PDB file of C-alpha atoms in Angstrom:
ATOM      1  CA  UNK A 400      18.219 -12.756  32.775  1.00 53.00           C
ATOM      2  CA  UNK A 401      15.162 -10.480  33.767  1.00 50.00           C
ATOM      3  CA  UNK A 402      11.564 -11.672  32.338  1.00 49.00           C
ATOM      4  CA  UNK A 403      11.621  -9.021  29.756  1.00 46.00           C
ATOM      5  CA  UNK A 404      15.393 -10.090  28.375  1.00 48.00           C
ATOM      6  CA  UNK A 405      13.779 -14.130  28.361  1.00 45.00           C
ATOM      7  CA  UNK A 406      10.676 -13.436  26.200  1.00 44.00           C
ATOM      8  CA  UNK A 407      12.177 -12.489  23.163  1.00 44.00           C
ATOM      9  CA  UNK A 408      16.045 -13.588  22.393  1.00 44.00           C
ATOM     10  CA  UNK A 409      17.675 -13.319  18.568  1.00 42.00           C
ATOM     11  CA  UNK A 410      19.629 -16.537  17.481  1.00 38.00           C
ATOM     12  CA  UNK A 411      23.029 -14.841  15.957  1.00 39.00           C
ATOM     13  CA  UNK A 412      21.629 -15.110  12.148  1.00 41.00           C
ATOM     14  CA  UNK A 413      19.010 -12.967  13.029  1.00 45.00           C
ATOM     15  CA  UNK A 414      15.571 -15.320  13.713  1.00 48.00           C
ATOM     16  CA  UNK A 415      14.067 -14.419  16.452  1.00 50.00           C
ATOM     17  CA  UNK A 416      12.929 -17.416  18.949  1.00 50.00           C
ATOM     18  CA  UNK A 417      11.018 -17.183  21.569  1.00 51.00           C
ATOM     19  CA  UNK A 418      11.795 -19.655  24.514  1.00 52.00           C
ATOM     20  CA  UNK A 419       8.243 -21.082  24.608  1.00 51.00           C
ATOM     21  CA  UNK A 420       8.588 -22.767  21.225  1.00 51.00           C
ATOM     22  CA  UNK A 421      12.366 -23.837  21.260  1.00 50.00           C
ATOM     23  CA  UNK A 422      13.540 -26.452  23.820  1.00 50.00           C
ATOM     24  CA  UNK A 423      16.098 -24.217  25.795  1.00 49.00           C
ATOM     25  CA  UNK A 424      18.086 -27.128  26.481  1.00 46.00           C
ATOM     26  CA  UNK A 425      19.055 -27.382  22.990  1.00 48.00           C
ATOM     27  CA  UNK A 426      20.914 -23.974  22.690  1.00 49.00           C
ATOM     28  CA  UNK A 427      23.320 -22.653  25.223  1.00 49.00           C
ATOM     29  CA  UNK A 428      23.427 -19.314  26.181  1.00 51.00           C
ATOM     30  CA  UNK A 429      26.370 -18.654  23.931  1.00 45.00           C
ATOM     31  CA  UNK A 430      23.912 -19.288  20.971  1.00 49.00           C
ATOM     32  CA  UNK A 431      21.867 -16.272  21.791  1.00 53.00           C
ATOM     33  CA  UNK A 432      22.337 -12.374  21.495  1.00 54.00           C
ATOM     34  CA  UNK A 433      20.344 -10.385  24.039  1.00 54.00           C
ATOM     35  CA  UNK A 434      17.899  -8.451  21.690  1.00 51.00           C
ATOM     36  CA  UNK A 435      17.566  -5.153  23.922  1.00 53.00           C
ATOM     37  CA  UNK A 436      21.283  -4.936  24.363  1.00 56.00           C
ATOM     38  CA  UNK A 437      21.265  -4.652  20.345  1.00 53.00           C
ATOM     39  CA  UNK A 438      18.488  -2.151  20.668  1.00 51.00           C
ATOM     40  CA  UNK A 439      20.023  -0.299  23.120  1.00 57.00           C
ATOM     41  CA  UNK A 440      23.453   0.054  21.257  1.00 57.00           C
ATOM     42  CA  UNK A 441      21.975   0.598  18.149  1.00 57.00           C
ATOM     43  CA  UNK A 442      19.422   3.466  18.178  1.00 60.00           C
ATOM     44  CA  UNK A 443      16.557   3.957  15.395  1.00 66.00           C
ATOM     45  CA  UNK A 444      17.841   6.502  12.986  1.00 74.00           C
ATOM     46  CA  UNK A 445      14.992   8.468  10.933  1.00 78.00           C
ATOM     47  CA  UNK A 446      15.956   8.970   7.162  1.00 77.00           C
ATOM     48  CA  UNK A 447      15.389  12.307   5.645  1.00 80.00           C
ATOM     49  CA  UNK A 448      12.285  13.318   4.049  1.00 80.00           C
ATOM     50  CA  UNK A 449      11.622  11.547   0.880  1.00 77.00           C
ATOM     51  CA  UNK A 450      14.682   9.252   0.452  1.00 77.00           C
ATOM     52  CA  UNK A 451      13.577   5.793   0.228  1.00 73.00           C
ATOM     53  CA  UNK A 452      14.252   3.026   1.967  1.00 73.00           C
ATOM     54  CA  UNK A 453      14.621   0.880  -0.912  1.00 77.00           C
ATOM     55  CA  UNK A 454      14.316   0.832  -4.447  1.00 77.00           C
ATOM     56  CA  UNK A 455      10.605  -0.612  -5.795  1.00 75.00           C
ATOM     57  CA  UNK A 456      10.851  -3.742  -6.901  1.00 79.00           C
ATOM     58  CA  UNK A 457       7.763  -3.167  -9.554  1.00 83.00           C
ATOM     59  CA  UNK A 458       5.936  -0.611 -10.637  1.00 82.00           C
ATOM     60  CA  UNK A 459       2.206  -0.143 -11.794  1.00 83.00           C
ATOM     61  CA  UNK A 460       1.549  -1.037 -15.418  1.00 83.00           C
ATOM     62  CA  UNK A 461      -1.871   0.913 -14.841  1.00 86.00           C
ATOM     63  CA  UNK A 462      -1.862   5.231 -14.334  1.00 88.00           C
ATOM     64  CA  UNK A 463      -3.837   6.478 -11.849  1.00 91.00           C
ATOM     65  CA  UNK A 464      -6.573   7.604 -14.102  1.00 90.00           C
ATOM     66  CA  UNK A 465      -7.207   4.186 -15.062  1.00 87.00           C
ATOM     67  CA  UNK A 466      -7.197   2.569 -11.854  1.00 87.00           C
ATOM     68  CA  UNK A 467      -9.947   4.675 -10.674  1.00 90.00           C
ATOM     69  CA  UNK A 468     -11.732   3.994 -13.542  1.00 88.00           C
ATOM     70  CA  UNK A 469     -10.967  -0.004 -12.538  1.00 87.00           C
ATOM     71  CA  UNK A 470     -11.841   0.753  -8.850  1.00 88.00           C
ATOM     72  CA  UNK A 471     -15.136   2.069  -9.961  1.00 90.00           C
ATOM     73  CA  UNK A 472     -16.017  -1.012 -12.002  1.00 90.00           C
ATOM     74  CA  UNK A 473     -14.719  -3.339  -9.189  1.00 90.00           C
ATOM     75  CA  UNK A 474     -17.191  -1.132  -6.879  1.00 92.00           C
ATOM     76  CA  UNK A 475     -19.562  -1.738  -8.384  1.00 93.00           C
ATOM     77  CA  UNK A 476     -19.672  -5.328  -9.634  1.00 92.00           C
ATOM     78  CA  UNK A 477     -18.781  -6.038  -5.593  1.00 92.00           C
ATOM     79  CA  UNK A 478     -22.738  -6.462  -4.531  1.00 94.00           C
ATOM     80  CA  UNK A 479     -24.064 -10.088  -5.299  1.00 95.00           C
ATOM     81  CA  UNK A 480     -27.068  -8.509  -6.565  1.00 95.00           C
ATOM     82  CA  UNK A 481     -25.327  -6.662  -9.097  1.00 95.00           C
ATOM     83  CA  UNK A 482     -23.592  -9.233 -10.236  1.00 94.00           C
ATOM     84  CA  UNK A 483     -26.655 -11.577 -10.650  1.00 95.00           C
ATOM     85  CA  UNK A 484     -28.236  -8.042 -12.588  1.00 95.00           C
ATOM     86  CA  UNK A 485     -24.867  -8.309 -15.027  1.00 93.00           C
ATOM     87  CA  UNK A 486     -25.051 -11.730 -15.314  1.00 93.00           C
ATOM     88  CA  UNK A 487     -29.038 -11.917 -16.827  1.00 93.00           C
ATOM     89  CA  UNK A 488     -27.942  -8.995 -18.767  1.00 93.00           C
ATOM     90  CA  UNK A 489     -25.032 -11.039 -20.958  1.00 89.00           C
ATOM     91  CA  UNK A 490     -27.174 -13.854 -21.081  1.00 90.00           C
ATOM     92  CA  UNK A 491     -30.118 -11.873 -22.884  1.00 86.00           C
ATOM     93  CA  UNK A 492     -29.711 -11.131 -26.273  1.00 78.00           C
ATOM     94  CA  UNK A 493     -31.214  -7.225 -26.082  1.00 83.00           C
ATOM     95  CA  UNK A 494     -32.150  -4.744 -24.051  1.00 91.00           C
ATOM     96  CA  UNK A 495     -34.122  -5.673 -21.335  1.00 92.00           C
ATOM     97  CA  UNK A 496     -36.941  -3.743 -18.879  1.00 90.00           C
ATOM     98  CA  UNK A 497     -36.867  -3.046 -15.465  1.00 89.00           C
ATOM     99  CA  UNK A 498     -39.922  -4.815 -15.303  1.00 88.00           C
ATOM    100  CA  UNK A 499     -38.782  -7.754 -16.991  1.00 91.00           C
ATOM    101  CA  UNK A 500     -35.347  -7.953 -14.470  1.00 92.00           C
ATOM    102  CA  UNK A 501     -37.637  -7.276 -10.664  1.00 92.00           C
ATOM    103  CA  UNK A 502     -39.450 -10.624 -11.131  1.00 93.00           C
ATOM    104  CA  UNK A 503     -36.250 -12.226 -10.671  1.00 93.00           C
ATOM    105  CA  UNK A 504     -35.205 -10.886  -7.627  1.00 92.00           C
ATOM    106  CA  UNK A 505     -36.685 -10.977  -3.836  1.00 91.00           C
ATOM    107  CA  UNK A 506     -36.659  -6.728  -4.234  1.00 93.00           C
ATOM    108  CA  UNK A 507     -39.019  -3.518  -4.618  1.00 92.00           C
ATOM    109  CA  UNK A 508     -38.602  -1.882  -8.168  1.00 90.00           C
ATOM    110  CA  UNK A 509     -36.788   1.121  -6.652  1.00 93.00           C
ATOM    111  CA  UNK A 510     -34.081  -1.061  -5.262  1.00 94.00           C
ATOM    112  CA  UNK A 511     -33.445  -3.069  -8.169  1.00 94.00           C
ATOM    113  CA  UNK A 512     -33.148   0.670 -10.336  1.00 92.00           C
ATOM    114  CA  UNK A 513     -31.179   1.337  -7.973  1.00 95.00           C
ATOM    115  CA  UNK A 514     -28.724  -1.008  -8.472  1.00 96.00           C
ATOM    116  CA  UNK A 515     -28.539  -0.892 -11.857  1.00 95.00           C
ATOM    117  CA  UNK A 516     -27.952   3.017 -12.000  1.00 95.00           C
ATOM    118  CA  UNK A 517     -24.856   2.752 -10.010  1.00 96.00           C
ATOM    119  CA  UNK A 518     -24.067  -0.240 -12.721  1.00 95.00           C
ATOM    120  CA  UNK A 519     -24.759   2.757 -14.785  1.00 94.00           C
ATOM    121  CA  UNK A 520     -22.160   5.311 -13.119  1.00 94.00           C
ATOM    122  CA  UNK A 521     -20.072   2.987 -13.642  1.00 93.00           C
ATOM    123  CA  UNK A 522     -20.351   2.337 -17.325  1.00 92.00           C
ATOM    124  CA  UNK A 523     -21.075  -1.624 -16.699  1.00 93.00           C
ATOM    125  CA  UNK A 524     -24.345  -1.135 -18.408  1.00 94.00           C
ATOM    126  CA  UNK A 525     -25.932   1.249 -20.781  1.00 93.00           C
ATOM    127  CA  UNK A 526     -30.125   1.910 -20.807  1.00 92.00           C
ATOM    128  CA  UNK A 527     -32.428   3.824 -23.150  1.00 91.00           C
ATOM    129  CA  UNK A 528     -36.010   5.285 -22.436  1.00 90.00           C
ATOM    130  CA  UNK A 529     -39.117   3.735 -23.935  1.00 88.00           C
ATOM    131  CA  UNK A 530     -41.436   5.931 -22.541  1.00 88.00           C
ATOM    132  CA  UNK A 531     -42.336   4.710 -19.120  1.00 86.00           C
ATOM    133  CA  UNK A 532     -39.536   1.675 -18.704  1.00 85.00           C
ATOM    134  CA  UNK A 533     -36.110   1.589 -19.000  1.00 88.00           C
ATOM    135  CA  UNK A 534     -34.100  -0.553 -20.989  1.00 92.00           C
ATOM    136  CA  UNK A 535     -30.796  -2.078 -19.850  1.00 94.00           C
ATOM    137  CA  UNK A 536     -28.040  -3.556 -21.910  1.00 94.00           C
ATOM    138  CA  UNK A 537     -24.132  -4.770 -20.867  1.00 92.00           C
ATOM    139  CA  UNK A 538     -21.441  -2.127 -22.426  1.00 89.00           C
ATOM    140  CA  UNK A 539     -19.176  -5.048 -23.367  1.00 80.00           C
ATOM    141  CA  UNK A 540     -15.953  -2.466 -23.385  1.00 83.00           C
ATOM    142  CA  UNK A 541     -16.741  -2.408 -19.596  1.00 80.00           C
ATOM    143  CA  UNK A 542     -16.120  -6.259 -18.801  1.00 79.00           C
ATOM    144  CA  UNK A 543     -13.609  -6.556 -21.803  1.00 83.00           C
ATOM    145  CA  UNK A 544     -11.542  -3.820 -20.040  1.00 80.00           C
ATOM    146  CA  UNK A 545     -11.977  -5.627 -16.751  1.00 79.00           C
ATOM    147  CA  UNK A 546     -10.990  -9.282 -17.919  1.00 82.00           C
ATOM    148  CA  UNK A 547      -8.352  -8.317 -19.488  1.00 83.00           C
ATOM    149  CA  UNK A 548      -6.739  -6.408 -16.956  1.00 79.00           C
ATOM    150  CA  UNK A 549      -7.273  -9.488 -14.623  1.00 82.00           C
ATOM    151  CA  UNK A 550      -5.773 -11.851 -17.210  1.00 85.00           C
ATOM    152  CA  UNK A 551      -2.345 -10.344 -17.768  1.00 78.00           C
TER     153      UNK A 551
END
């Protein structure tokens, strides 16, 4: 045997062993099936456009609409910061200010809107104007929609 027909070998069930990890001693050569002489009588066929190659086990519970809607949530509850943001949110028992929300975080103003308009987008939280401030409040269909989705 060549060094290319030693480093790879298929036991006759089909496992393939490779002669660093196996003691060759406890195998003959009998035991073995040369891997590229398979290969080589047994060429890679292509199957036609769109045939399977086998049938799905499971399919999505979830339509596509709603798994971008999902994605978007997941998106956006995937920064620590918003997360921390929804989590003083559920806690309080109103709306709360911006003002009330940058105290509580090592950031500018800007950054912590920030955050909590894509929060926003995503329909995480809700906010109303009070002249200068904005207020900020969970949309509980949000997480409900989320946790239950990750329960089942």
């Amino acid at each position: 045997m060549d060094a290319d027909e030693e480093d790879l070998r298929v036991c006759l069930v089909g496992h393939v062993i490779h002669p660093n990890t196996v003691d060759n001693h406890l195998f003959n050569r009998y035991t073995y099936i040369d891997w590229l002489s398979i290969w080589k009588l047994a060429p890679k066929q292509k199957r036609p456009a769109g045939q399977l190659s086998c049938e799905p086990v499971v399919y999505p519970d979830i339509d596509r609409a709603h798994a971008d809607r999902m994605t978007q949530v997941a998106k956006a509850l995937g920064d620590p910061i918003r997360m921390q943001l929804v989590d003083v949110l559920r806690k309080h028992a109103g709306k709360v200010c911006v003002c009330e929300l940058v105290p509580l975080f090592d950031l500018s103003q800007p950054t912590v809107s920030h955050h909590l308009k894509v929060l926003r987008e995503a329909g995480i939280v809700g906010s109303e104007r009070r002249g200068l401030w904005a207020y900020y409040y969970v949309n509980p269909d949000s997480l409900e929609e989320l946790s239950s989705w990750l329960s089942n």
